[in-house]
Amino acid sequence: MAQPFLLHTYPNGLRLITVPMHDTGTVTVQIMVGTGSRYETPEINGISHFLEHMMFKGTTKRPGAMDISHELDSIGAEYNAFTHKEYTGYYAKSSADHFEQILDVVTDIFLNSKLVPEEVEKERGVIIQEINMYLDSPRHHVGNLFEEAMFTDSSLGWDIAGPKEVIAKLPTDQLPEYFRTHYFAENTIVGVAGKIDPVKVKETVWQYFSEMRRGERHNFLPYQIKQTEKRVKIFNKATDQTHLIVGVPGYGLNDERRHAANVLGIVLGAGMSSRLFTEVREKRGLAYYVSGGASCYSDVGDFTVSAGVENVKLVEALTVIMEQLKRLRNEPVSEAEVRKAKDFMRGHMLLGLETSDAFTSYYTDQLLYREKIVTPEEAIVNWGKVTVAEMQAVANDLLRPERLNLALVGPFQPDDQTIYSSLKL
């Protein structure tokens, strides 16, 4: 099943997690740093993402972006970076014989990027166009709107890319300052998975990071749910389909109730035989896509339903979705549905952990914020222990009318009362 992992902490606080995989010919190197848009202030919202872009613009050893991309393309590597609300990651994946080369490149990017002012100005325009692209994509935009509604009193509700007006005016000197504040050894994790020798990896990684400076982590305020009435955000846009997300705050990564919430979410909206897919699409033809489930940040999460529905059938679709949420809260889930959901989760996890990059992400994502790393085997055991009674308790705790949030993008006015009146939980 899953591969064993090895965790090592170096003298400067840098952590290394390795996952040897003997049945693969690839290797993935991923470097994670514990900062993202949740660590920002309104004046610099989007800087984590901006900095991630700039890290590919050149180092002393590889002066330009093309030097980096040409070297990695020349060995057929896959590479990229990503910004989350709570972390930022940089990675490359290649054939196992190129391990030292991709480690050299990714480490060089992470430690030695030059952040040249001229490149900052060029990339500023690129990021503004990226934001425009997201705004033009209703399915993406509705996700940002939903978190803005639910986490309205927290930086969790802010867009990772930031507002265009902030990006347009962000001072160039803020980028190296932000780098110095958050990119240090104790706040960094190196993950390596694939066809590797863990001992050699440990020695090689230390050669690169032995002089990385230490620092002090900046903690955000833990999120506290204070919502006392439903919230609705409607973005009026001429679309052929209305995209919506409706849901409530959920549990964080270290809350044991998340296991029951995960199983509950599978019953509700995972797969083409789920309750939502059956009722919304198969029986009524109200949506092309509809799904639901639970997800987590470090200290809070969500329990949501997403759908794309025909404009004229929005209220009908919302009514059916609300009926399914009420059913979940008011009626115990059958033992047969619970067994099916657990088997679904087990199979889905095993299928998703067949590659070196999947294992690297699985472990590094956890290491930053979980109190204890949960192996795939342990996760399956945790799901297996969930009872119908626990799921019922979680449904009653989560699905409270006063904690309901709705975001939608479509040809509707923000004060449309037919939409508000259909949100009855």
XYZ file of C-alpha atoms in Angstrom:
425
model
C 0.000 0.000 0.000
C 1.657 3.218 1.147
C 5.392 3.783 1.406
C 7.111 4.423 4.770
C 8.327 7.954 5.352
C 11.431 9.185 7.153
C 11.493 12.525 8.964
C 14.689 14.360 9.846
C 15.233 17.762 11.465
C 18.571 19.450 10.763
C 20.474 21.590 13.315
C 19.061 24.821 11.855
C 15.455 23.609 12.162
C 14.916 22.696 8.504
C 12.837 19.543 8.162
C 13.307 16.844 5.539
C 10.748 14.166 4.768
C 11.713 11.334 2.429
C 9.520 8.619 0.947
C 11.474 5.816 -0.769
C 9.460 4.194 -3.577
C 11.181 1.203 -5.130
C 8.603 0.526 -7.852
C 8.952 3.821 -9.682
C 11.506 5.366 -11.986
C 10.847 8.967 -10.959
C 11.726 11.356 -8.160
C 10.011 14.522 -6.933
C 11.613 17.343 -4.957
C 9.247 19.782 -3.274
C 10.146 22.693 -1.012
C 7.372 24.130 1.139
C 7.404 27.307 3.197
C 4.811 28.141 5.823
C 3.414 31.350 4.435
C 0.556 32.297 2.151
C -2.165 34.896 1.820
C -3.397 34.204 5.355
C -0.176 35.786 6.676
C -0.645 39.021 4.748
C -2.139 42.409 5.575
C -4.601 44.270 3.324
C -1.813 46.563 2.098
C 0.226 43.641 0.739
C -2.540 41.129 -0.075
C -1.203 39.007 -2.917
C 2.489 39.333 -2.049
C 2.968 35.607 -1.307
C 1.738 34.776 -4.801
C 3.716 37.645 -6.349
C 6.903 36.380 -4.682
C 6.241 32.847 -5.932
C 6.136 34.206 -9.494
C 9.376 36.118 -9.003
C 11.300 33.085 -7.777
C 11.450 31.769 -11.350
C 12.957 34.952 -12.806
C 16.616 34.202 -12.249
C 19.404 33.484 -9.774
C 23.121 34.228 -9.770
C 23.833 30.765 -11.188
C 20.914 30.852 -13.633
C 20.538 34.565 -14.496
C 17.232 34.458 -16.353
C 13.904 32.651 -16.420
C 14.883 30.905 -19.652
C 18.014 29.482 -18.031
C 15.833 27.782 -15.431
C 13.157 26.518 -17.803
C 15.645 25.409 -20.480
C 17.598 23.293 -18.011
C 14.516 21.562 -16.632
C 12.905 21.138 -20.054
C 16.123 19.560 -21.326
C 15.674 16.602 -18.982
C 11.909 16.286 -19.490
C 11.114 17.477 -15.980
C 7.751 18.659 -14.726
C 8.046 21.750 -12.546
C 5.960 24.534 -11.120
C 5.040 26.386 -7.955
C 1.827 27.171 -6.110
C 0.530 29.537 -3.462
C -2.045 28.431 -0.902
C -3.623 30.489 1.839
C -1.335 28.874 4.415
C 1.748 27.766 2.466
C 3.750 28.136 -0.740
C 5.457 25.321 -2.626
C 8.086 24.836 -5.349
C 8.675 21.484 -7.019
C 10.223 19.510 -9.848
C 9.736 15.899 -10.922
C 12.054 13.945 -13.203
C 13.484 10.531 -13.903
C 15.331 9.271 -10.837
C 18.767 9.629 -12.428
C 18.294 13.412 -12.523
C 17.597 13.787 -8.786
C 20.669 15.870 -7.989
C 20.020 18.178 -10.929
C 16.418 18.987 -10.043
C 17.387 19.396 -6.390
C 20.055 21.874 -7.467
C 17.603 23.863 -9.595
C 14.701 23.962 -7.136
C 17.012 24.797 -4.236
C 18.695 27.530 -6.267
C 15.297 29.058 -7.049
C 14.243 28.875 -3.412
C 17.421 30.231 -1.830
C 19.027 32.491 -4.423
C 16.394 34.281 -6.504
C 17.568 37.799 -7.363
C 14.195 39.637 -7.324
C 15.415 42.182 -9.884
C 13.226 45.359 -9.861
C 12.902 45.402 -13.667
C 11.549 41.849 -13.607
C 9.158 42.776 -10.795
C 7.600 45.469 -12.973
C 7.172 43.073 -15.902
C 5.631 40.381 -13.717
C 3.235 42.868 -12.141
C 1.391 43.061 -15.446
C 1.418 39.280 -15.832
C -0.205 38.827 -12.420
C -2.873 41.432 -13.151
C -3.745 39.485 -16.298
C -3.864 36.294 -14.232
C -6.352 37.980 -11.881
C -8.420 39.062 -14.899
C -8.416 35.463 -16.114
C -9.789 34.270 -12.770
C -12.456 36.972 -12.787
C -13.484 35.853 -16.274
C -13.842 32.254 -15.052
C -17.113 32.041 -13.084
C -16.292 28.623 -11.655
C -13.047 29.971 -10.205
C -14.449 33.345 -9.171
C -17.321 31.825 -7.220
C -14.828 29.990 -5.002
C -13.193 33.263 -4.029
C -16.582 34.855 -3.411
C -17.645 31.991 -1.161
C -14.596 32.241 1.082
C -14.976 36.015 1.146
C -18.515 35.520 2.443
C -17.778 32.785 4.970
C -14.480 34.201 6.264
C -15.492 37.839 5.978
C -13.735 38.761 9.234
C -10.451 36.978 8.450
C -7.575 37.015 5.965
C -8.782 33.512 5.032
C -11.427 35.340 3.033
C -8.910 37.191 0.896
C -8.000 36.278 -2.669
C -4.609 34.540 -2.893
C -3.662 36.589 -5.967
C -4.760 39.797 -4.261
C -6.828 42.723 -5.591
C -5.576 44.289 -8.821
C -5.269 47.709 -7.216
C -2.938 46.337 -4.520
C -0.763 44.447 -7.007
C -0.526 47.528 -9.237
C 0.917 49.628 -6.397
C 2.813 47.049 -4.316
C 6.267 48.543 -3.608
C 9.080 46.530 -5.167
C 11.107 46.540 -1.946
C 8.303 44.726 -0.116
C 9.152 41.464 -1.910
C 12.657 40.915 -0.473
C 11.407 42.094 2.914
C 8.596 39.536 2.838
C 11.091 36.872 1.748
C 13.358 37.644 4.709
C 10.413 37.556 7.100
C 9.039 34.155 6.090
C 11.634 32.181 4.129
C 13.891 30.707 6.817
C 14.928 27.229 7.963
C 12.393 26.489 10.706
C 9.575 27.541 8.387
C 10.731 25.326 5.506
C 10.163 21.676 4.624
C 11.952 19.726 1.917
C 10.108 16.671 0.639
C 11.693 14.043 -1.608
C 9.859 10.951 -2.839
C 10.589 8.333 -5.459
C 13.420 6.007 -6.363
C 15.907 7.380 -3.828
C 18.491 6.472 -1.220
C 17.248 8.330 1.899
C 20.711 8.495 3.462
C 22.200 10.082 0.364
C 19.254 12.469 0.077
C 19.699 13.592 3.687
C 23.389 14.315 3.126
C 22.836 16.088 -0.195
C 20.000 18.300 1.033
C 22.110 19.439 3.991
C 24.873 20.520 1.632
C 22.449 23.013 0.114
C 20.647 24.184 3.249
C 23.331 24.123 5.965
C 23.763 27.899 5.782
C 20.070 28.779 5.544
C 19.338 31.309 8.235
C 17.067 30.683 11.179
C 14.051 32.779 12.098
C 10.882 33.024 14.126
C 7.550 31.903 12.723
C 4.775 34.466 12.466
C 1.526 32.939 13.663
C -1.914 34.039 12.561
C -4.851 34.374 14.944
C -6.809 31.098 15.182
C -10.126 31.383 13.397
C -13.214 31.555 15.584
C -16.658 31.043 14.084
C -18.751 34.085 15.000
C -21.357 33.901 12.253
C -24.910 34.475 13.507
C -26.860 34.855 10.253
C -26.689 33.561 6.698
C -24.522 35.430 4.221
C -25.045 35.770 0.474
C -22.700 37.159 -2.180
C -24.034 37.498 -5.720
C -21.787 38.610 -8.576
C -23.924 39.798 -11.466
C -22.493 38.518 -14.743
C -24.055 37.620 -18.074
C -23.509 33.862 -18.152
C -25.290 30.917 -19.738
C -24.971 28.981 -16.503
C -25.039 30.018 -12.851
C -22.129 28.787 -10.753
C -22.762 28.488 -7.038
C -21.260 27.300 -3.787
C -23.347 26.916 -0.666
C -22.022 25.710 2.655
C -20.988 26.208 6.252
C -17.743 26.470 8.246
C -16.207 23.107 9.142
C -13.375 21.498 11.083
C -9.632 22.079 11.001
C -6.829 19.590 10.358
C -6.387 18.687 14.014
C -10.058 18.280 14.906
C -10.959 14.587 15.215
C -14.493 15.320 14.016
C -13.068 15.902 10.538
C -13.110 12.141 9.921
C -16.885 11.949 10.329
C -17.301 15.127 8.273
C -15.240 13.601 5.460
C -17.354 10.444 5.337
C -20.513 12.546 5.504
C -19.296 14.635 2.580
C -18.693 11.538 0.465
C -22.251 10.350 1.075
C -23.567 13.753 0.101
C -21.609 14.612 -2.984
C -18.732 12.417 -4.164
C -19.145 10.386 -7.315
C -21.916 9.836 -9.830
C -23.980 7.756 -7.404
C -23.912 10.312 -4.570
C -27.089 11.817 -3.198
C -26.507 15.177 -4.834
C -25.616 13.806 -8.251
C -28.634 11.509 -8.168
C -31.159 14.137 -7.070
C -29.851 17.234 -8.851
C -28.552 15.848 -12.136
C -29.895 12.354 -12.797
C -33.471 12.795 -11.586
C -34.043 16.440 -12.494
C -31.370 17.463 -15.000
C -30.737 20.723 -13.156
C -26.940 20.789 -13.385
C -24.032 19.480 -15.397
C -21.711 19.360 -12.408
C -22.683 19.076 -8.764
C -20.593 17.844 -5.872
C -20.140 18.284 -2.156
C -17.788 17.521 0.683
C -15.527 18.687 3.484
C -12.117 20.355 3.304
C -9.697 21.710 5.898
C -7.358 24.535 6.705
C -5.192 24.224 9.797
C -7.779 25.447 12.308
C -11.076 25.592 10.407
C -12.608 24.038 7.332
C -15.779 24.001 5.301
C -18.611 21.715 4.281
C -19.898 22.762 0.878
C -21.889 22.006 -2.243
C -20.767 23.294 -5.661
C -22.864 23.289 -8.816
C -23.301 24.812 -12.254
C -27.008 25.133 -13.052
C -29.251 26.478 -15.789
C -30.059 30.095 -14.974
C -33.831 29.702 -15.032
C -33.613 26.688 -12.717
C -31.396 28.241 -10.050
C -34.055 28.457 -7.351
C -35.242 24.908 -8.042
C -31.664 23.624 -7.832
C -31.008 25.511 -4.599
C -34.209 24.105 -3.131
C -33.166 20.528 -3.944
C -29.678 21.110 -2.530
C -31.104 22.506 0.689
C -33.437 19.511 0.965
C -30.445 17.183 0.746
C -28.581 19.119 3.430
C -31.630 18.996 5.701
C -31.992 15.273 5.063
C -28.364 14.778 6.040
C -28.966 16.623 9.301
C -32.350 15.135 10.167
C -32.020 11.489 9.086
C -29.239 9.063 10.062
C -27.226 7.816 7.100
C -27.758 4.119 6.366
C -25.030 1.611 7.212
C -24.876 0.629 3.535
C -24.143 4.218 2.481
C -21.481 4.520 5.168
C -19.721 1.342 3.995
C -19.845 2.530 0.400
C -18.444 5.942 1.358
C -15.553 4.415 3.299
C -14.678 2.081 0.439
C -14.854 5.037 -1.949
C -12.423 7.015 0.213
C -10.001 4.117 0.495
C -9.986 3.483 -3.248
C -9.736 7.170 -4.077
C -6.745 7.604 -1.773
C -4.889 4.577 -3.116
C -5.441 5.662 -6.715
C -4.235 9.143 -5.848
C -1.004 7.936 -4.250
C 0.589 6.066 -7.125
C 3.233 8.650 -8.043
C 6.222 10.306 -6.415
C 4.723 13.797 -6.628
C 1.513 12.612 -4.956
C 3.436 11.190 -1.999
C 5.606 14.288 -1.690
C 2.543 16.530 -1.500
C 0.681 14.183 0.834
C 3.370 14.361 3.502
C 4.706 17.906 3.129
C 1.193 19.384 3.235
C 0.632 17.763 6.612
C 3.979 18.512 8.191
C 3.486 22.271 8.365
C 0.291 22.319 10.392
C -0.720 18.902 11.672
C 0.119 17.929 15.235
C 0.908 14.424 13.967
C 1.502 13.072 10.483
C -1.245 10.681 9.435
C -0.118 7.951 7.042
C -2.522 6.715 4.356
C -3.029 3.507 6.357
C -3.879 5.513 9.467
C -6.272 7.726 7.520
C -8.120 4.653 6.256
C -8.304 3.275 9.805
C -9.657 6.611 11.080
C -12.395 6.634 8.454
C -13.210 3.022 9.232
C -13.878 3.871 12.876
C -16.478 6.528 12.065
C -19.970 5.560 13.246
C -23.410 6.596 12.066
C -23.959 8.299 15.425
C -20.792 10.381 14.994
C -21.857 11.403 11.518
C -25.259 12.428 12.812
C -23.686 14.508 15.578
C -21.392 16.214 13.080
C -24.272 16.920 10.680
C -26.232 18.572 13.477
C -23.220 20.594 14.558
C -22.291 21.777 11.072
C -25.606 22.340 9.342
C -26.943 25.290 11.299
C -29.174 27.804 9.472
C -27.356 30.798 10.945
C -24.011 29.572 9.575
C -25.144 29.169 5.982
C -23.222 30.928 3.203
C -24.004 31.221 -0.503
C -21.927 32.646 -3.330
C -22.992 32.661 -6.962
C -21.947 34.108 -10.288
C -24.712 34.609 -12.812
C -27.280 37.051 -14.237
C -28.852 37.931 -10.884
C -29.027 41.067 -8.764
C -27.407 41.115 -5.296
C -30.766 41.772 -3.632
C -32.731 39.015 -5.419
C -35.168 37.883 -2.732
C -36.137 34.648 -4.489
C -32.583 33.443 -3.937
C -32.546 34.469 -0.292
C -35.886 32.795 0.356
C -34.702 29.481 -1.111
C -31.939 29.187 1.515
C -33.909 27.347 4.158
C -31.936 24.903 6.250
